[in-house]
Every structure is written in C-alpha cells, then in structure tokens.
Coordinates of C-alpha atoms in Angstrom, one line a residue:
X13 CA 153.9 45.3 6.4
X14 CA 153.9 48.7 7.7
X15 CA 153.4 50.4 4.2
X16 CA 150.5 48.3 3.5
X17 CA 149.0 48.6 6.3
X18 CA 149.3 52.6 5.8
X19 CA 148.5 52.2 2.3
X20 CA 144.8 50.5 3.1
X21 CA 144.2 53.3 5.9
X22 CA 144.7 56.0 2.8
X23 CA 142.6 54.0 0.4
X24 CA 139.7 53.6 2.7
X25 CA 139.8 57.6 3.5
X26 CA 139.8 58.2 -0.5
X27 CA 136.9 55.5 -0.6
X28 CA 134.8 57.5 1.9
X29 CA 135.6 61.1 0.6
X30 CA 134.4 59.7 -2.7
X31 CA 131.4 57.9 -1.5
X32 CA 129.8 59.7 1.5
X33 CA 126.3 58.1 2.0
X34 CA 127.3 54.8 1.1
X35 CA 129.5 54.8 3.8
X36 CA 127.6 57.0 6.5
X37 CA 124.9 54.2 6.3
X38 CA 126.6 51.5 6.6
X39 CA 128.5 52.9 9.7
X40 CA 125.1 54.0 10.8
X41 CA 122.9 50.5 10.4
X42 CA 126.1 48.7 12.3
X43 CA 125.6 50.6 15.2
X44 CA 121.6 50.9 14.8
X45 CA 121.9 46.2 14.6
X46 CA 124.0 45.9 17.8
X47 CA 122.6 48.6 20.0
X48 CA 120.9 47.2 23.0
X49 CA 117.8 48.3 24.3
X50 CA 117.8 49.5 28.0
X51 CA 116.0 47.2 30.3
X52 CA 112.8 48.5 32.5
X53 CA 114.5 49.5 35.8
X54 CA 112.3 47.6 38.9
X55 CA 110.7 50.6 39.9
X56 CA 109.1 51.1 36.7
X57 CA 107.9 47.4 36.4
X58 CA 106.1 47.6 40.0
X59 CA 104.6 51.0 38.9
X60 CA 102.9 49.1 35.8
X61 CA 101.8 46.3 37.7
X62 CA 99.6 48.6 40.4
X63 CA 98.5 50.9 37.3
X64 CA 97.4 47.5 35.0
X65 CA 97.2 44.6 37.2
X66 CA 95.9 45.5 41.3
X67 CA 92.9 46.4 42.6
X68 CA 91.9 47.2 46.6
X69 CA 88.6 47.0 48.0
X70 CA 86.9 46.6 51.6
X71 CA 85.4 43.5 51.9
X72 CA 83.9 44.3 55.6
X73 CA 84.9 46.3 58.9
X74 CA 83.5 46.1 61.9
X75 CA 80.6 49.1 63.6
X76 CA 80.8 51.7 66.1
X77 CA 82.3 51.2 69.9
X78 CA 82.6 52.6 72.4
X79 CA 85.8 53.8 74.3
X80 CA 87.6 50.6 76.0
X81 CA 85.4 48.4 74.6
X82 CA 87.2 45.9 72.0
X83 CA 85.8 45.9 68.4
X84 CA 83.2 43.0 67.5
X85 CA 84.7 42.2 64.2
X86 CA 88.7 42.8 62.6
X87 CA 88.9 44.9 59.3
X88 CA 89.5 43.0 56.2
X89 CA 90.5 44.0 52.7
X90 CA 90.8 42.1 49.4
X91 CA 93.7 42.3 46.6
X92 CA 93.3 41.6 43.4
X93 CA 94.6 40.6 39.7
X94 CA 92.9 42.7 37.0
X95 CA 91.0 39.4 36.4
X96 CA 89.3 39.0 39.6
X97 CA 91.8 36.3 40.8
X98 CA 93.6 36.9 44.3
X99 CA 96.7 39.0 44.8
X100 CA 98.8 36.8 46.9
X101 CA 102.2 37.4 48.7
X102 CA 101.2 41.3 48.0
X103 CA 102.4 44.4 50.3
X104 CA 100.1 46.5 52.3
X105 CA 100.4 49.2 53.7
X106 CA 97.7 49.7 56.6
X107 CA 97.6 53.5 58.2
X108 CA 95.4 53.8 61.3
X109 CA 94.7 55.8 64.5
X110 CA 96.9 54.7 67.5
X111 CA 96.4 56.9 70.2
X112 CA 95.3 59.9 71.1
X113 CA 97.2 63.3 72.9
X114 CA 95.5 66.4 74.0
X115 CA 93.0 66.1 71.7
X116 CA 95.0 65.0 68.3
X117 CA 94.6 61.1 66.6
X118 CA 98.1 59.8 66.3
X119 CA 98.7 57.3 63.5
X120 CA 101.2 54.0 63.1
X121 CA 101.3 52.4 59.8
X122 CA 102.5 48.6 59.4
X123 CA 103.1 46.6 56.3
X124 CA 101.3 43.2 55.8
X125 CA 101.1 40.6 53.4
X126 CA 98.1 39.2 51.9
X127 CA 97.5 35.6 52.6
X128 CA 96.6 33.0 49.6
X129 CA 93.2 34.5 49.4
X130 CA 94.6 38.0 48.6
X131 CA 93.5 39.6 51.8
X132 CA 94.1 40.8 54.8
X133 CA 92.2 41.1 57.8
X134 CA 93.5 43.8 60.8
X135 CA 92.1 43.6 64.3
X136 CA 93.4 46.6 66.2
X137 CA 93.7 46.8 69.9
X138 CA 90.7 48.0 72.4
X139 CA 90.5 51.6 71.4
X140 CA 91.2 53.8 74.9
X141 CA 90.5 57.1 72.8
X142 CA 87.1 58.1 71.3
X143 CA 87.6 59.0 67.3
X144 CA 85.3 59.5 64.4
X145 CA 88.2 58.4 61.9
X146 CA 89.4 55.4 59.2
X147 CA 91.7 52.8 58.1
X148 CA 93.4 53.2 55.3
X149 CA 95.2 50.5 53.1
X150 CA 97.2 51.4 50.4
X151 CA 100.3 49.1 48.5
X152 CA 103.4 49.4 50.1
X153 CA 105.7 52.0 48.0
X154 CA 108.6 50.0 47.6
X155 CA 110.5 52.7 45.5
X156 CA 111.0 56.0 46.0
X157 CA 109.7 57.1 42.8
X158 CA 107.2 59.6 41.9
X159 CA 105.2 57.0 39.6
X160 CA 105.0 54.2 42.2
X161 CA 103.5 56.6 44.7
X162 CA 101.4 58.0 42.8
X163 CA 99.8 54.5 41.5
X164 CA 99.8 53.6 45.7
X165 CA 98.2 56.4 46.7
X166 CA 95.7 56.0 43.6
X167 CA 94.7 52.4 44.9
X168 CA 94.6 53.6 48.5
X169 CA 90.6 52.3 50.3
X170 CA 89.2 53.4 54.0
X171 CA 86.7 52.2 56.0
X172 CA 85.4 53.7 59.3
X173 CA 87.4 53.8 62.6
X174 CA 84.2 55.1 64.8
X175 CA 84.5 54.9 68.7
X176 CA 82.3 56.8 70.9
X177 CA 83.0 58.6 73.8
X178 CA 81.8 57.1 77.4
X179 CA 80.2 60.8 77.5
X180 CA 76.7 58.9 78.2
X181 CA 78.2 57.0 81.1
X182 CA 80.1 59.7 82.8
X183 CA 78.0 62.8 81.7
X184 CA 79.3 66.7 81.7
X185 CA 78.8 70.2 83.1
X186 CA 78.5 72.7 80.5
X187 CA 79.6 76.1 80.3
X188 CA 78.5 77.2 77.1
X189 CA 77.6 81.0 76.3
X190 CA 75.2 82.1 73.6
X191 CA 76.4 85.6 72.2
X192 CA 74.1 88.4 70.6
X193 CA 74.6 89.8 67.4
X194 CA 76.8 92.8 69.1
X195 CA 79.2 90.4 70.5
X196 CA 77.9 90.1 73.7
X197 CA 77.4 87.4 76.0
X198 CA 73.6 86.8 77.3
X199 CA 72.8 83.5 78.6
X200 CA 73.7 79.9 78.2
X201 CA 73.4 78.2 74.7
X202 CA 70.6 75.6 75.4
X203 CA 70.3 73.9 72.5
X204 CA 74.1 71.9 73.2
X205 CA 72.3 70.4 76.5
X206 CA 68.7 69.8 74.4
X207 CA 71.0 67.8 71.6
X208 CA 72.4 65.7 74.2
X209 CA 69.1 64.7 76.0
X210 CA 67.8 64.1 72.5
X211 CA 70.6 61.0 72.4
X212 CA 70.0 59.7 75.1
X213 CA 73.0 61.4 77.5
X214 CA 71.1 62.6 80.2
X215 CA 73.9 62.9 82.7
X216 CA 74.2 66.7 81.1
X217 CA 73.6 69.9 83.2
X218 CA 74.8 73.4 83.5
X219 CA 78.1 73.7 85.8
X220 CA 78.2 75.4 89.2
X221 CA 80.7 78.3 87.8
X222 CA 78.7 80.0 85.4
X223 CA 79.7 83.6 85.5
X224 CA 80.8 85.5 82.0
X225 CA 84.5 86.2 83.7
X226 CA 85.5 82.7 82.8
X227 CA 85.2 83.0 79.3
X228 CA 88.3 82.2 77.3
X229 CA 89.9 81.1 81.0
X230 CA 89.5 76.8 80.9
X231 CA 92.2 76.5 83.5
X232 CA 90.7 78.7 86.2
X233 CA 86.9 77.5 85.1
X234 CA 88.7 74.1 85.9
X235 CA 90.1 74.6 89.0
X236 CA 87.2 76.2 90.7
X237 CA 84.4 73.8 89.0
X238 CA 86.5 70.8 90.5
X239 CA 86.8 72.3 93.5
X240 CA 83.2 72.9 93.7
X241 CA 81.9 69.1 92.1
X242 CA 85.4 67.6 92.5
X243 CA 86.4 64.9 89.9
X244 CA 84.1 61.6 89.7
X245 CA 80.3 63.2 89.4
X246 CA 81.2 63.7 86.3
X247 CA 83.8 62.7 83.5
X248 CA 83.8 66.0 81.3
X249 CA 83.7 70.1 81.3
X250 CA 82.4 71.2 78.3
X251 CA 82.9 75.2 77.6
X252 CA 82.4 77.7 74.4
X253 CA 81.4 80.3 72.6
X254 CA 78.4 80.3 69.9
X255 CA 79.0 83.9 68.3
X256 CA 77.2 85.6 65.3
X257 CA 79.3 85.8 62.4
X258 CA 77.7 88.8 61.3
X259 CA 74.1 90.4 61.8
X260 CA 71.6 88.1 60.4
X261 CA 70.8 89.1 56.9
X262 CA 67.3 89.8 54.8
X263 CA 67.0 88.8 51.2
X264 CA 64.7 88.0 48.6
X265 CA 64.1 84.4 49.9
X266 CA 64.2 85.2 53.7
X267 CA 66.6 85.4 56.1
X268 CA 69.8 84.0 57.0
X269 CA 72.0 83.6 60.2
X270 CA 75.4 82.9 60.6
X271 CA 77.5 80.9 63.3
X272 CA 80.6 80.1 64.9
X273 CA 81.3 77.7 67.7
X274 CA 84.5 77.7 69.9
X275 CA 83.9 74.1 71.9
X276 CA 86.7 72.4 74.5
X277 CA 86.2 69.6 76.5
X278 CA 88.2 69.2 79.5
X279 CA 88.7 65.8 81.3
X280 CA 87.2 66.3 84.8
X281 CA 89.7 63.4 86.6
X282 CA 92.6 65.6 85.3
X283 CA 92.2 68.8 83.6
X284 CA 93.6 67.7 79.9
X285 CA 91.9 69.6 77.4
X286 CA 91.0 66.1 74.9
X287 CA 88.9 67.7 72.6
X288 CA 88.8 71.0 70.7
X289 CA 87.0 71.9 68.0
X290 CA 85.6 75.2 65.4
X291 CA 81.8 74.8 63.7
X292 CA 80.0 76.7 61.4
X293 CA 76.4 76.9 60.4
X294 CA 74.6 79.0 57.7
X295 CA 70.7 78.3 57.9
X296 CA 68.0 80.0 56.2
X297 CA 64.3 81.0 57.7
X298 CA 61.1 82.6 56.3
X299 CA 61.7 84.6 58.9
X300 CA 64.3 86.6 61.3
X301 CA 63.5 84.4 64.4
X302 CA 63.2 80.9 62.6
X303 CA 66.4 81.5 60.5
X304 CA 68.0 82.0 64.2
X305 CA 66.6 78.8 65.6
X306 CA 67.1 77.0 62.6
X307 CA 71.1 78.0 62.6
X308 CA 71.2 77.2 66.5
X309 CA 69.7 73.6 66.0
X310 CA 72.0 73.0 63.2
X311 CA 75.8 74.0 65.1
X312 CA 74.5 72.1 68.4
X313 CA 73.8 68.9 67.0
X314 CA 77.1 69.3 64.3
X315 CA 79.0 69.9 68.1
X316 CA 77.4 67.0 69.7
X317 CA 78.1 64.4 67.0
X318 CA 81.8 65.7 67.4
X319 CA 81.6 65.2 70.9
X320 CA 80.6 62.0 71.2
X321 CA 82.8 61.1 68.8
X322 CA 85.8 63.0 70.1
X323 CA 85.7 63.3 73.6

C-alpha cells in the first residue's frame, strides 16, 4: 500500500510538470468557489444607515428668557427614514449649555431615544446664567470609527439657547474709557450708555470711580466702587477700553476707522468677573468725523447685545 500510494504522489507531480495551466486553474477556481466573503463589521453597517437612511431636523424650540425664568416651551427634534417615515427607538445625542463659571458656558450631553413618532422633545432646567448659545442634536456615535463620526457629526442640527441677562432689572455703573488715536485716554465712551437707554435698560449710569488710574485694575475699581455704592443699587460693573486700531485712514471712497473693545462685567454682589469679551468694528464715512461715529455706533451696540446676552 505504501508503494502505491508513493507511486500516485509521483504520477500526479509528472502530471503537473507536464500540464501547468490546466492544473494552476483548477487549483485556482477551487479556492476562488469556496472562499467566503467577509461580512460588514457593525460599525460599517450603522455608518451606512446615517449616510443613506437618517435625517435630523428641528421641528420647534422655544424664544428668548430671561435669567431664572423657566423656558415657555421644551425643544423638540424629529428623526427620520429616508422616506419621510419616523426613526423610532433611535439614539440622540443632545449637547447643551449647563452652567456657567467666570464667564465660560459649560456643556453636558445626554443620550435619548426617540419615541414612536421619531422625536424627541428636551425641556432643560430654569436657566440661572444668561447665554446667547444652542442645542445641538446629533446621533449618538456608537463606534469609535472615523466613518460613523463623521456621518454623526454630518447629521448634527441646533437651535437657539438665548437667555437674557436681568441687566434691565438690576442695572450697572460703567467705567468705560474712549481712547484717541495716540493711545490716550480722554473721556468716557458714551455711546455703551446711549445703546443701553436705546433698549430700554435705563438703570445705566457712569460709576462714582472714574479716574484713568483704574484702567486695566478691575479688582481695585471693585473694591472702592462697592465701597462707595455698596452691593444692591446695582447688579453689574461694566469697565473697558474702546482704542483705535490704527489712525483712521483716507481713500478713494472716504474714510475709514478702526476699533477695538476690551469689555468685563463684574457682578456687584460679589466681585466675579461673569462676562468678558474682545469687539471689533471697521466702518466707513464720507467723511473723517462720520466714519468715527459710524465705527463708535457700530462696536457699542455689537457690546450691548453681548451683554445682555452674557452677563
């Protein structure tokens, strides 16, 4: 049995010295019939179904507030199959502002399931911080793979998060100093105070410190303006710089006038510093004067909406 055996092995080596391609394609189409496809891994499914088969939208959210006052109507967001039909049983990711400290929006992000009607509705808590911000949804990225993320964040929708400060209930002092064109400091910058009456916040006035030393020194301007109006006759201490970013320019089609704007506002009740904020404003004029007034107009009322929405 042995000698047959080594017999056949010899024959069949002669066979396929002798006949190459007849047996290098049988060997090959063997393996070719019982290979077996590799399946889709999980990840890869998911990514397909958010790229071919989901779609976000806001279906309503609710208006402004104001600080500590609870919003009128929850946030709600729809799912949907790439027919139209709902998205049930589907995983949301929802990203919004939780809280505020010295001056920065924390976020928390929480995963929720849309109900039978492929949506989900959000009703956050009364809001204790003012914020001109947003909710986001997004789906939840089950995976950690760079496809699936890339198809959440592609589906991700916002709408507004606006809560305004109680600036028009508590008022402020301001301490705001309008620089020349040399970098000098001249008088106070008006147009912050004319913004604010313009709203409606009328509870706005210069503060009882108001010499150039305190300039760039919040905690001493601070101390000595409580000490002087104490802590209740007003909630907030506004103080700043509105500088020249360079001379202001002639050209063919006028003038212009460049600004900066270094703005704080300091809580009176307790000294934390809960807003802080840069602005700049480029505004033309058909002449020196009006280019001036025009950029000045423009920086206080970009600093006011900021402040009512960020104080």
């Amino acid at each position: 049995m042995k000698t047959k055996q080594t017999f056949f092995s010899v024959f069949l080596i002669s066979l396929t010295a002798l006949f190459p391609a007849v047996f290098s394609c049988a060997t090959t189409s063997a393996v070719s019939d019982t290979q077996v496809k590799p399946e889709a891994s999980p990840a890869d499914v998911y990514a397909d179904i958010l790229q071919n088969d989901v779609s976000i939208t806001v279906v309503s959210g609710p208006g402004a507030v104001t600080v500590n006052r609870k919003f009128a109507a929850p946030f709600v967001f729809a799912v949907r199959h790439s027919d139209g039909s709902p998205y049930a049983d589907f995983d949301i990711e929802l990203t919004y502002p939780a809280q505020k400290n010295q001056g920065i929006v924390e976020y928390k992000s929480e995963i929720f399931k849309t109900g039978s009607d492929g949506l989900v509705t959000f009703a956050p808590e009364t809001p204790a911080f003012a914020a001109a911000d947003k909710v986001t949804v997004r789906p939840a990225v089950l995976y950690n793979k760079k496809a699936v993320k890339e198809a959440c964040d592609a589906l991700a929708m916002s709408a507004p998060f606006l809560v305004r400060s109680d600036i028009a209930a508590k008022g402020a002092v301001l301490f705001i100093w309008d620089f020349n064109e040399k970098g000098s400091p001249t008088t106070n910058f008006t147009q912050i105070q004319s913004e604010l009456r313009a709203r409606g916040i009328t509870l706005v006035g210069n503060g009882p410190v108001n010499e150039i030393s305190y300039i760039g020194k919040d905690k001493e301007l601070y101390r000595d303006t409580y000490a002087a109006i104490g802590g209740n006759a007003y909630g907030y201490l506004i103080s700043g710089t509105v500088k020249y970013e360079r001379p202001v320019e002639s050209d063919a089609d006028g003038y212009v006038c460049a600004m900066t704007a270094d703005i704080r506002g300091i809580r009176m009740r307790d000294g934390e510093v809960v807003f802080s904020g840069t602005f700049t404003q480029e505004r033309r004029g058909k002449n020196r004067n009006i280019s001036i007034q025009n950029c000045k107009e423009s920086i206080a009322g970009q600093i006011v909406d900021a402040l009512i929405f960020g104080l």
